[in-house]
Amino acid sequence: MEVEVIKGLKFQKKQDVAIVGAGMTSFKRRLNETGRELNYYAVRQALEEAGLTIDDVEIVVLGSAPDAFDGVHMKEEYLSDGAGGFDRPYMRYFVGGGTAVFAPIAGYFHVASGLADVCLVVCEEKMSSCHPHPQSAFKYIWDFFLDRPLKPNLIWIFALEMRRYMHVNNVKHEDIALVSVKNKANALDHPCSHVAEKITVEDVLNSEPMALPVRRLDVSPPSDGAAALVMVAAHKARHLTDEPVWVTGVGWSLDTTWWTNRDLYYPRYAAESAKMAYKMAHITDPRKQIDVVEPYDPFDYKELHHLEGLGFAKKGEAPILTKEGVTQRDGDLPVCPSGGLLGVGNPISAAMGVKACEIYWQLSYRAGKRQVAKEVSTGLCQAWGDLMQISTVMIMSNKR
Amino acid sequence: MAVGKRKIECPLYAEGTAVSEEDIKTRKVTHYEDHPDIRYSWTAGQAISRFLNGLKEGKILGVKCDGCKRIMVPPRMFCELCYKPIDGWVELKDTGTILTYSISYIDPDARPLPKPIVVALIQIDGASQNMAIMHLIGEIEPEKVYVGMRVKAVWKPENEREGSVTDIKYWKPLEG
Ligand SMILES: [Zn+2]
């Protein structure tokens, strides 16, 4: 057995892991369905695509963001029935927005380790329960003594990061706005999308100021939604499909929570998480070896920031890729072909539906109108969260 | 059993019933409302207590680590890089440099502010590179603020200070 090591990590596995089914609900500002009902919808679809029933599931992973949004403590218990969590090992994983890829990473462990052959991964978010706006729950993310007395809004941290990125790399707002234009247009082809629309760079630059440089159209909307994935061992995958998608690498990394002590222009956490996943997946040149990418895009500048951290562009050069159309669906490196969080919506952990699920659908050629033009064999999805300093990465391939 | 190359488009369905805030207000949607009233009292701990008491005396305190040679602010009891206790306290200057800033139009609940305010990360003079704190900028038109601008703390009068980051009212441009 081949063993790779990064600072003492041994990438040994008992069996290869394939994804054979995925599902997601509509993403909307407010859905009437409860979180349990949304989970049920997403799981039923994923099982249908996989050709399995709930009785085939051996273990369940749940991903969900702070309880404060739902206003119910230990919401993994509340959500368990819709997630298929009864009478089998069930556990919740949570790293803020990073959960959208961390939950599938947890599912990967369960199968790769040999603990289970069939793992169901479910992510749910119901942000509308905290009303009129979930921002009121977000304010409790800030440090009690250092930040809260200044009466901050969560957007501040992103505005400060965006300005620093623009300043150090000499990037203009109009170059960043192109990301929002692209992703919202891509989302027009996604049946579940919340804020898909044809907009222009001028629309973004003239939209309502929130915390400059951040304006309304630079930001993804809070959404309700759920998503699910079915991950199975190689010997199971053979019986289920001729088109399995294999998980070839996973990685995650956390930077310091002393966030005012980091130079915000570059996401070091993203680079570290990618390094781990690349080592595992034998990727040495991501720009050449990876065909399609779903980086976390809750803000337009974050897609660029993350592309640079993940090694798809040099520092400050991701805006050039965007400007040249390389990141369009028919480009050489399609980025956020789903429409991403900016276009389909941002139900924190359930963003798995446009990150891990989308890369799976792209690599199995099931993305319909969203299918990228080029031939694809390897894809990467990434999510970001906690106090803006965790990155989670998964690499998939349709070749074993 | 094998699914094979069947041509399907995913997601298979787009399920979920959208409702609006208006539907809630007008009770079109069956719902239940509650306003939890939970009180908390957070202790500031060893390092931040000393930092806040320093502010009360008009001083910005940092800590140093002889391992990584960093002078850190906000102060902490242990160096997270060297993972050992810090090696002492240092008084820093009440001047600094803006590393990045934002002009905010919204309050913590995303409601519009009466007029926009400027928030910045200020690298504190006397501390290591990138050792910044978040604070407000005043006495300047928001459009005139820039990255690299030198600023100085504007303190509340001594008798109004209470051991909070707001003992500094804001930071103003440092002339000369
Ligand atoms: Zn140290």
Short mmCIF file of C-alpha atoms in Angstrom, two decimals, chain A residues 34-258:
data_model
loop_
_atom_site.label_atom_id
_atom_site.label_comp_id
_atom_site.label_asym_id
_atom_site.label_seq_id
_atom_site.Cartn_x
_atom_site.Cartn_y
_atom_site.Cartn_z
CA THR A 34 -39.12 22.41 7.61
CA GLY A 35 -35.46 21.41 7.64
CA ARG A 36 -36.49 17.79 8.15
CA GLU A 37 -38.75 17.91 5.10
CA LEU A 38 -36.03 19.54 2.99
CA ASN A 39 -33.59 16.80 4.03
CA TYR A 40 -36.13 14.18 3.01
CA TYR A 41 -36.48 15.71 -0.47
CA ALA A 42 -32.72 15.88 -1.02
CA VAL A 43 -32.06 12.36 0.28
CA ARG A 44 -34.86 10.80 -1.75
CA GLN A 45 -33.38 12.27 -4.95
CA ALA A 46 -29.84 11.16 -4.14
CA LEU A 47 -31.02 7.62 -3.40
CA GLU A 48 -33.10 7.55 -6.59
CA GLU A 49 -30.12 8.56 -8.70
CA ALA A 50 -27.95 5.97 -6.94
CA GLY A 51 -30.58 3.23 -7.32
CA LEU A 52 -30.56 2.55 -3.56
CA THR A 53 -33.09 2.65 -0.73
CA ILE A 54 -32.62 3.97 2.80
CA ASP A 55 -32.16 0.36 4.00
CA ASP A 56 -28.92 0.17 1.98
CA VAL A 57 -27.45 3.12 3.92
CA GLU A 58 -25.05 2.04 6.66
CA ILE A 59 -23.93 5.36 8.12
CA VAL A 60 -25.11 8.99 7.92
CA VAL A 61 -23.19 12.29 8.04
CA LEU A 62 -25.11 15.51 8.70
CA GLY A 63 -23.72 18.97 7.99
CA SER A 64 -25.45 22.08 9.30
CA ALA A 65 -24.43 25.59 10.41
CA PRO A 66 -25.05 27.39 13.73
CA ASP A 67 -28.12 26.36 15.71
CA ALA A 68 -28.86 30.08 16.13
CA PHE A 69 -30.32 30.30 12.62
CA ASP A 70 -32.89 27.60 13.28
CA GLY A 71 -33.50 28.65 16.88
CA VAL A 72 -33.27 25.03 18.03
CA HIS A 73 -30.37 23.52 19.96
CA MET A 74 -28.73 20.26 18.88
CA LYS A 75 -30.48 20.55 15.57
CA GLU A 76 -28.79 17.37 14.36
CA GLU A 77 -31.26 15.55 16.59
CA TYR A 78 -34.18 17.61 15.34
CA LEU A 79 -33.11 16.98 11.72
CA SER A 80 -32.21 13.32 12.07
CA ASP A 81 -35.37 11.69 10.73
CA GLY A 82 -35.32 13.58 7.43
CA ALA A 83 -31.61 12.77 7.10
CA GLY A 84 -32.25 9.03 7.48
CA GLY A 85 -30.31 9.04 10.73
CA PHE A 86 -32.32 6.46 12.69
CA ASP A 87 -30.98 3.03 13.63
CA ARG A 88 -27.56 3.62 12.12
CA PRO A 89 -24.46 5.59 13.18
CA TYR A 90 -25.21 9.28 12.68
CA MET A 91 -23.01 12.29 13.36
CA ARG A 92 -23.02 16.04 12.68
CA TYR A 93 -19.99 17.87 11.29
CA PHE A 94 -19.73 21.63 11.35
CA VAL A 95 -17.06 24.11 10.23
CA GLY A 96 -19.31 27.04 9.23
CA GLY A 97 -19.49 27.56 5.48
CA GLY A 98 -16.64 25.07 5.12
CA THR A 99 -19.16 22.35 6.01
CA ALA A 100 -20.35 22.29 2.37
CA VAL A 101 -17.22 20.29 1.52
CA PHE A 102 -16.24 19.10 5.00
CA ALA A 103 -19.39 16.93 5.32
CA PRO A 104 -18.46 14.97 2.15
CA ILE A 105 -14.88 14.72 3.47
CA ALA A 106 -16.30 13.11 6.62
CA GLY A 107 -18.35 10.75 4.43
CA TYR A 108 -15.17 9.86 2.58
CA PHE A 109 -13.44 8.83 5.85
CA HIS A 110 -16.29 6.53 6.80
CA VAL A 111 -16.02 4.59 3.54
CA ALA A 112 -12.26 4.85 2.83
CA SER A 113 -11.50 3.53 6.32
CA GLY A 114 -13.59 0.45 5.66
CA LEU A 115 -16.02 1.32 8.47
CA ALA A 116 -18.97 1.42 6.03
CA ASP A 117 -19.61 0.59 2.37
CA VAL A 118 -22.55 2.97 1.90
CA CYS A 119 -22.56 6.44 3.47
CA LEU A 120 -25.24 9.10 3.07
CA VAL A 121 -24.09 12.72 3.45
CA VAL A 122 -26.83 15.29 4.12
CA CYS A 123 -26.51 19.07 4.51
CA GLU A 124 -29.34 21.35 5.62
CA GLU A 125 -29.80 25.05 6.25
CA LYS A 126 -32.90 27.00 7.09
CA MET A 127 -31.68 30.55 7.47
CA SER A 128 -35.08 32.19 7.15
CA SER A 129 -36.30 31.04 10.57
CA CYS A 130 -34.16 33.81 12.06
CA HIS A 131 -36.22 36.75 10.87
CA PRO A 132 -36.52 39.36 9.55
CA HIS A 133 -32.85 38.75 8.67
CA PRO A 134 -30.27 36.09 9.65
CA GLN A 135 -27.70 38.91 10.01
CA SER A 136 -29.03 39.24 13.54
CA ALA A 137 -27.67 35.76 14.35
CA PHE A 138 -24.41 36.38 12.48
CA LYS A 139 -23.47 39.20 14.87
CA TYR A 140 -22.76 36.60 17.57
CA ILE A 141 -19.80 35.34 15.55
CA TRP A 142 -17.72 38.36 16.68
CA ASP A 143 -15.37 38.47 19.68
CA PHE A 144 -17.16 39.73 22.83
CA PHE A 145 -14.56 42.31 23.84
CA LEU A 146 -12.54 43.23 20.79
CA ASP A 147 -15.23 43.50 18.11
CA ARG A 148 -18.82 43.60 19.41
CA PRO A 149 -18.60 46.95 21.25
CA LEU A 150 -17.92 48.52 17.81
CA LYS A 151 -21.32 47.23 16.62
CA PRO A 152 -19.97 45.38 13.56
CA ASN A 153 -21.93 43.81 10.74
CA LEU A 154 -20.58 40.48 9.44
CA ILE A 155 -20.06 42.06 6.01
CA TRP A 156 -17.27 44.23 7.51
CA ILE A 157 -14.80 41.39 7.64
CA PHE A 158 -15.34 40.63 3.93
CA ALA A 159 -15.21 44.30 2.96
CA LEU A 160 -11.86 44.63 4.79
CA GLU A 161 -10.54 41.50 3.09
CA MET A 162 -11.79 42.58 -0.36
CA ARG A 163 -10.17 46.02 -0.02
CA ARG A 164 -6.87 44.47 1.08
CA TYR A 165 -6.95 42.04 -1.88
CA MET A 166 -7.70 44.90 -4.30
CA HIS A 167 -5.01 47.14 -2.78
CA VAL A 168 -2.12 44.66 -2.68
CA ASN A 169 -2.84 43.22 -6.14
CA ASN A 170 -4.02 46.45 -7.76
CA VAL A 171 -7.34 44.87 -8.79
CA LYS A 172 -10.32 47.01 -9.78
CA HIS A 173 -13.89 46.50 -8.62
CA GLU A 174 -15.10 46.14 -12.22
CA ASP A 175 -12.76 43.15 -12.70
CA ILE A 176 -14.21 41.54 -9.58
CA ALA A 177 -17.82 42.29 -10.60
CA LEU A 178 -17.35 40.07 -13.68
CA VAL A 179 -17.51 37.07 -11.35
CA SER A 180 -20.96 38.06 -10.11
CA VAL A 181 -22.12 38.64 -13.70
CA LYS A 182 -20.83 35.19 -14.78
CA ASN A 183 -22.19 33.21 -11.83
CA LYS A 184 -25.64 34.80 -11.78
CA ALA A 185 -25.92 34.11 -15.54
CA ASN A 186 -24.73 30.49 -15.13
CA ALA A 187 -27.44 30.02 -12.51
CA LEU A 188 -30.14 30.71 -15.12
CA ASP A 189 -29.56 27.10 -16.20
CA HIS A 190 -29.92 25.69 -12.67
CA PRO A 191 -33.47 24.56 -11.81
CA CYS A 192 -32.94 25.26 -8.09
CA SER A 193 -31.62 28.80 -8.30
CA HIS A 194 -32.61 31.68 -6.06
CA VAL A 195 -31.09 34.83 -7.65
CA ALA A 196 -30.21 33.87 -11.23
CA GLU A 197 -30.31 36.87 -13.54
CA LYS A 198 -28.62 38.57 -16.45
CA ILE A 199 -26.79 41.54 -15.00
CA THR A 200 -23.93 43.79 -16.09
CA VAL A 201 -20.78 45.03 -14.40
CA GLU A 202 -22.46 48.45 -14.11
CA ASP A 203 -25.39 46.87 -12.26
CA VAL A 204 -22.95 45.51 -9.67
CA LEU A 205 -21.03 48.79 -9.34
CA ASN A 206 -24.25 50.78 -8.99
CA SER A 207 -26.01 48.40 -6.61
CA GLU A 208 -26.80 49.47 -3.05
CA PRO A 209 -23.68 50.03 -0.92
CA MET A 210 -23.47 47.69 2.11
CA ALA A 211 -19.93 48.06 3.45
CA LEU A 212 -17.80 49.44 0.64
CA PRO A 213 -16.21 48.08 -1.41
CA VAL A 214 -18.95 45.45 -0.92
CA ARG A 215 -22.24 46.27 -2.66
CA ARG A 216 -25.47 44.29 -2.76
CA LEU A 217 -24.67 42.46 -6.03
CA ASP A 218 -21.19 41.45 -4.81
CA VAL A 219 -22.88 39.22 -2.23
CA SER A 220 -24.73 35.89 -2.32
CA PRO A 221 -28.16 35.81 -0.65
CA PRO A 222 -29.03 33.85 2.51
CA SER A 223 -31.13 30.87 1.41
CA ASP A 224 -33.02 27.86 2.70
CA GLY A 225 -32.13 24.49 1.20
CA ALA A 226 -30.77 20.97 1.57
CA ALA A 227 -28.46 18.68 -0.40
CA ALA A 228 -27.41 15.02 -0.24
CA LEU A 229 -24.68 12.72 -1.62
CA VAL A 230 -24.34 8.94 -1.66
CA MET A 231 -20.76 7.67 -1.22
CA VAL A 232 -19.97 3.98 -1.64
CA ALA A 233 -17.06 1.53 -1.65
CA ALA A 234 -15.61 0.46 -5.02
CA HIS A 235 -17.15 -3.02 -4.96
CA LYS A 236 -20.63 -1.50 -4.42
CA ALA A 237 -20.13 1.16 -7.11
CA ARG A 238 -19.50 -1.55 -9.74
CA HIS A 239 -23.01 -2.91 -9.24
CA LEU A 240 -24.71 0.47 -9.22
CA THR A 241 -23.33 2.38 -12.16
CA ASP A 242 -20.97 2.43 -15.12
CA GLU A 243 -20.22 6.09 -14.36
CA PRO A 244 -18.99 6.37 -10.79
CA VAL A 245 -17.05 9.45 -9.78
CA TRP A 246 -14.10 8.72 -7.51
CA VAL A 247 -12.89 10.83 -4.63
CA THR A 248 -9.15 11.11 -5.23
CA GLY A 249 -8.10 13.71 -2.66
CA VAL A 250 -9.33 15.59 0.39
CA GLY A 251 -7.73 18.36 2.42
CA TRP A 252 -8.54 21.04 4.95
CA SER A 253 -6.69 23.69 6.89
CA LEU A 254 -7.33 26.33 9.52
CA ASP A 255 -5.56 29.68 9.84
CA THR A 256 -5.42 31.69 13.08
CA THR A 257 -8.63 33.00 14.64
CA TRP A 258 -6.69 36.20 15.47
#
